[in-house]
XYZ file of C-alpha atoms in Angstrom:
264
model
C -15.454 -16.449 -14.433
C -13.888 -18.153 -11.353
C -15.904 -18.281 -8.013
C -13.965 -18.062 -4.702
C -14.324 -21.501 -2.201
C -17.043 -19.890 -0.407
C -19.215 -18.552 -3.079
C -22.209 -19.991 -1.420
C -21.917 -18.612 1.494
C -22.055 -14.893 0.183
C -25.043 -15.959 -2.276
C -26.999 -17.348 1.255
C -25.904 -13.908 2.809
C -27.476 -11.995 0.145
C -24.719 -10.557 -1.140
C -24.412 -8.608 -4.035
C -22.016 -10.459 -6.613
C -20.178 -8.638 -9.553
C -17.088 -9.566 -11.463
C -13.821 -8.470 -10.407
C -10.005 -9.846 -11.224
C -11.746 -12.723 -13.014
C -13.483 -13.834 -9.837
C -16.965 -13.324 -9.188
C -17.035 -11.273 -5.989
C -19.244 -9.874 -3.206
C -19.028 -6.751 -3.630
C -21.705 -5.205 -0.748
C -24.275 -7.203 1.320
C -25.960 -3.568 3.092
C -24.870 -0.284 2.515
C -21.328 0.522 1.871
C -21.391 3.639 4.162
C -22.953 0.646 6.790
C -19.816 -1.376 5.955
C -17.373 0.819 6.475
C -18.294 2.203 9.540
C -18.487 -1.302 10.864
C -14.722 -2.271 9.975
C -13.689 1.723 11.204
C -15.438 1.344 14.550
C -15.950 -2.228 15.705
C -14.851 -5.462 13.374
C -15.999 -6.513 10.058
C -15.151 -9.388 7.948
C -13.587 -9.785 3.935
C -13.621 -12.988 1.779
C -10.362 -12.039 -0.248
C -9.627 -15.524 -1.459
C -9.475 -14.161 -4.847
C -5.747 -12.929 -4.068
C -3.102 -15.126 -5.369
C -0.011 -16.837 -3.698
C 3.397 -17.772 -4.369
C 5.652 -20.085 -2.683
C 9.385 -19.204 -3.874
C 11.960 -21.935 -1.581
C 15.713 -22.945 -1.729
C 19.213 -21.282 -1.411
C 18.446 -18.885 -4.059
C 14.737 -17.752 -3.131
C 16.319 -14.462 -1.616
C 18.096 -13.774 -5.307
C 15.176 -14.507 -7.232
C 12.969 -12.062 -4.516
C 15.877 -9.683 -4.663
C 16.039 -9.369 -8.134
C 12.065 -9.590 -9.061
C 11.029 -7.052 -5.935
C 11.388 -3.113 -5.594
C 12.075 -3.125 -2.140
C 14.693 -5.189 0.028
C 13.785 -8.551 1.339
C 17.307 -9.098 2.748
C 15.796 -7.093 5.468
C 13.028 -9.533 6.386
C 13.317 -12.203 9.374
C 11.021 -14.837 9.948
C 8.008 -13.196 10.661
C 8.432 -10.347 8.704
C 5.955 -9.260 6.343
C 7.829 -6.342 3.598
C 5.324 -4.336 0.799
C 6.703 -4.218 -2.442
C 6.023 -4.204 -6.156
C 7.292 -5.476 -9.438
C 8.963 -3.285 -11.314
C 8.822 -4.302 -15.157
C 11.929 -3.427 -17.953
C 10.342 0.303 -18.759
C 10.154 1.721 -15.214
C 6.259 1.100 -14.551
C 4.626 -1.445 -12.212
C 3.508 -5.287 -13.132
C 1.620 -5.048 -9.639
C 2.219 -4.705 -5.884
C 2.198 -7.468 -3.507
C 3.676 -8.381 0.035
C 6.794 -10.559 0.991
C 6.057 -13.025 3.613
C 9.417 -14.516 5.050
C 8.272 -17.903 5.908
C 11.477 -20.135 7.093
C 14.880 -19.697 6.596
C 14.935 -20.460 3.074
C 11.136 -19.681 2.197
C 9.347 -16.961 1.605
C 4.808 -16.452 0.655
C 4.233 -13.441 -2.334
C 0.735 -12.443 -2.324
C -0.065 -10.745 -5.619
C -3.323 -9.079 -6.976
C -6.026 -11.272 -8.560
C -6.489 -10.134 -11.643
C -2.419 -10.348 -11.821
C -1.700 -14.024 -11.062
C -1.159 -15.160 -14.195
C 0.966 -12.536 -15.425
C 2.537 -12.420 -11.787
C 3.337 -15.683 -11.834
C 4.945 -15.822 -15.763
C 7.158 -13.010 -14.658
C 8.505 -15.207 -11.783
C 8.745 -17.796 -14.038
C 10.640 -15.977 -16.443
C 13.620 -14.384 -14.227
C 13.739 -17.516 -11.995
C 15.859 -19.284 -15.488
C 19.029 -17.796 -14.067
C 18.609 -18.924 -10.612
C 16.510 -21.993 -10.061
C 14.885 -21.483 -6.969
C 11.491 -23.766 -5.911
C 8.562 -21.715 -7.278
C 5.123 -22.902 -6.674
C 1.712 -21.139 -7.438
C -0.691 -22.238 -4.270
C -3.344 -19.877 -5.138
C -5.871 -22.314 -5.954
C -5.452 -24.018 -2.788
C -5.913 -21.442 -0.174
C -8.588 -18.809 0.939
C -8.052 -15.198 2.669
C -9.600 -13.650 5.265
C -9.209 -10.246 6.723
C -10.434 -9.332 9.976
C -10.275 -5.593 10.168
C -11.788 -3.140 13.067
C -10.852 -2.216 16.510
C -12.543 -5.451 18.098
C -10.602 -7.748 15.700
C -8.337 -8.836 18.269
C -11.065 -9.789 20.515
C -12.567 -12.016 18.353
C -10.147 -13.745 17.101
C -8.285 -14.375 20.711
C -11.036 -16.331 21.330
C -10.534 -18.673 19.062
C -6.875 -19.256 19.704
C -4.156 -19.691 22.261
C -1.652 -17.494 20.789
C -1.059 -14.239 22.158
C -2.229 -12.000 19.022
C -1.285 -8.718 20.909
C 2.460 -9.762 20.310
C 1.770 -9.568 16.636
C 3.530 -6.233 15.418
C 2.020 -4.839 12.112
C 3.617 -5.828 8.744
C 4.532 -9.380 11.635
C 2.561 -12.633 11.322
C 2.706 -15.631 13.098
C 2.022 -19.463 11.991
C -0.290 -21.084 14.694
C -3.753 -22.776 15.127
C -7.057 -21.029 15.441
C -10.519 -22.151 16.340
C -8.908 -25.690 15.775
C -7.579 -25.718 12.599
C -3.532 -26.222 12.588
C -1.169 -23.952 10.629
C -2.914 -21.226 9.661
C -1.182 -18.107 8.739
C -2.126 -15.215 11.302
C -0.912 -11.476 9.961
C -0.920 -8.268 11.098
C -1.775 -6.923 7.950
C -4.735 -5.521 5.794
C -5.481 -2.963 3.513
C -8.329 -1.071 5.437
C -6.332 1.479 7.702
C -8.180 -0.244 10.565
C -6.286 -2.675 13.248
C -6.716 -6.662 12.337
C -5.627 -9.705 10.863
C -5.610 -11.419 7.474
C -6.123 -15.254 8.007
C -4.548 -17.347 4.636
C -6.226 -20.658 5.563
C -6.479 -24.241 3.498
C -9.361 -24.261 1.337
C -10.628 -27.471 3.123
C -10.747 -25.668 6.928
C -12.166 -22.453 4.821
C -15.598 -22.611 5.592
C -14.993 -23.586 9.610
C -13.321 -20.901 9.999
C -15.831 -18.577 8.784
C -18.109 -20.035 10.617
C -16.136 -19.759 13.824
C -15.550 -16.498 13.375
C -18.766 -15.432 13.158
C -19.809 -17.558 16.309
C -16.772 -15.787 18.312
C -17.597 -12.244 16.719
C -21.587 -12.447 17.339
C -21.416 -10.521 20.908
C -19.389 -7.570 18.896
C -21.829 -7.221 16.386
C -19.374 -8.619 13.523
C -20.279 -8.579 10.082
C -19.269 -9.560 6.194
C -18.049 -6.621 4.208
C -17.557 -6.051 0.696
C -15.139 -5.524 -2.131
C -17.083 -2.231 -2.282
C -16.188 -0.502 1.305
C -12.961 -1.981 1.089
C -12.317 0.620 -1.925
C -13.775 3.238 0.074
C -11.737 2.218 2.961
C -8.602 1.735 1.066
C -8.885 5.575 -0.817
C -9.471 7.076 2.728
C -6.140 5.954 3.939
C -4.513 6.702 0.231
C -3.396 3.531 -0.391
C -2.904 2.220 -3.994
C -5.058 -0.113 -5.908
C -3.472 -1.850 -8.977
C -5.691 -1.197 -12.068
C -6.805 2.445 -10.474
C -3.790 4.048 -9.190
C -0.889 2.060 -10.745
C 0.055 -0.471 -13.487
C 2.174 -1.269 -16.202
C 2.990 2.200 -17.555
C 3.063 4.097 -13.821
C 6.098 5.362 -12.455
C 6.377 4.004 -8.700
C 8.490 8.013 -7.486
C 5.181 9.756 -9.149
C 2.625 7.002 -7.391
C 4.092 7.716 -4.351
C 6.089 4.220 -3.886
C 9.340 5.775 -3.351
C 9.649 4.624 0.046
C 9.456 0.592 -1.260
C 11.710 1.876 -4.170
C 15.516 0.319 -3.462
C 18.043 1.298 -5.999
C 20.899 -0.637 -4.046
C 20.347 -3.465 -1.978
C 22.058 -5.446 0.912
């Protein structure tokens, strides 16, 4: 079972640890109905560095995205973040993810953790016909998400951008509480206002730190794997292994609206 970069951490937090997507994760560290009333009304924080990531590069990164993704990533600038899934060769779903158009030519996939491997074989396998740069960087980077109504609070603190600028499904690369290049999103999967924070593992456990230091006069606290289920359900959203998976049709899971048939 593989432990996230800041295992510790949870352990010294008291947190309660149970195996999920091959990771050993905290799952609660008070009561779940505590938890999700802290990320619904004032700002909570997640350790999702279980998730997995994919750098895909080069002139034909858009062909390989176009071809392995549901939705249309012709549509994304830089900046742009795009949901999506894979479909697989019988109409059902290899897993969802989301489409981060880096540069020009570059472009972040951020897949489910207990999907990496096969995520990242299925890449492998259609990128034969087009060559594009693929590299797996999920070992090397953690996740954060900041989720609540006082997310943007705390986290201004800590950096110079302006983070109300930051349009949802929008992200911005920039440096916060010191630490250069992290990737800054308007994104989560709570239904609540934030920021997920995909930071080197080395600068990891800084930034945790710094965010609790910022978020101490809001009351901020870690939340589990746990109320981010109940969190996620409330707002309907789908969780790969529950809702969808290999043998789901996307039109009866409700994924229509990522579904492209044609694309630009």
């Amino acid at each position: 079972m593989n432990k996230i970069p800041l295992h510790h951490i949870h352990e010294n937090l008291g947190a309660k640890i149970v195996p999920f997507g091959g990771f050993e994760m905290p799952v609660q560290y008070s009561k779940i109905i505590e938890e999700h009333l802290t990320v619904t009304k004032n700002v909570g924080v997640f350790d999702v560095s279980h998730m997995g990531e994919f750098i895909i590069s080069g002139t034909k990164a858009l062909d390989l995205i176009q071809q392995i993704t549901s939705n249309d990533a012709s549509k994304l600038e830089i900046g742009n973040v795009q949901y999506s899934y894979f479909p697989n060769e019988t109409g059902g779903i290899i897993d969802d993810l989301l489409v981060y158009r880096i540069k020009e030519e570059q472009y972040l996939l951020v897949v489910n953790a207990s999907n990496i491997e096969k995520d990242w074989d299925w890449v492998v396998k259609n990128n034969g016909k087009f060559g594009a740069e693929i590299k797996n960087i999920s070992d090397n980077y953690c996740l954060f998400a900041v989720q609540g109504p006082n997310a943007i609070k705390v986290l201004q603190k800590l950096t110079t951008a302006d983070l109300s600028k930051i349009k949802y499904y929008n992200f911005l690369v920039d440096a916060i509480a010191d630490i250069k290049s992290v990737i800054i999103s308007a994104t989560g999967y709570t239904g609540a206002s934030g920021f997920e924070l995909y930071v080197a593992n080395e600068f990891a456990e800084s930034l945790w730190n710094k965010i609790f230091e910022a978020g101490e006069e809001f009351g901020i606290k870690p939340i589990g794997l746990a109320a981010r289920d109940t969190l996620r359900i409330e707002q309907g959203y789908c969780l790969y292994g529950n809702d969808i998976n290999d043998t789901t049709s996307p039109i009866e899971a409700g994924l229509g609206w990522i579904t492209k048939f044609s694309k630009s």
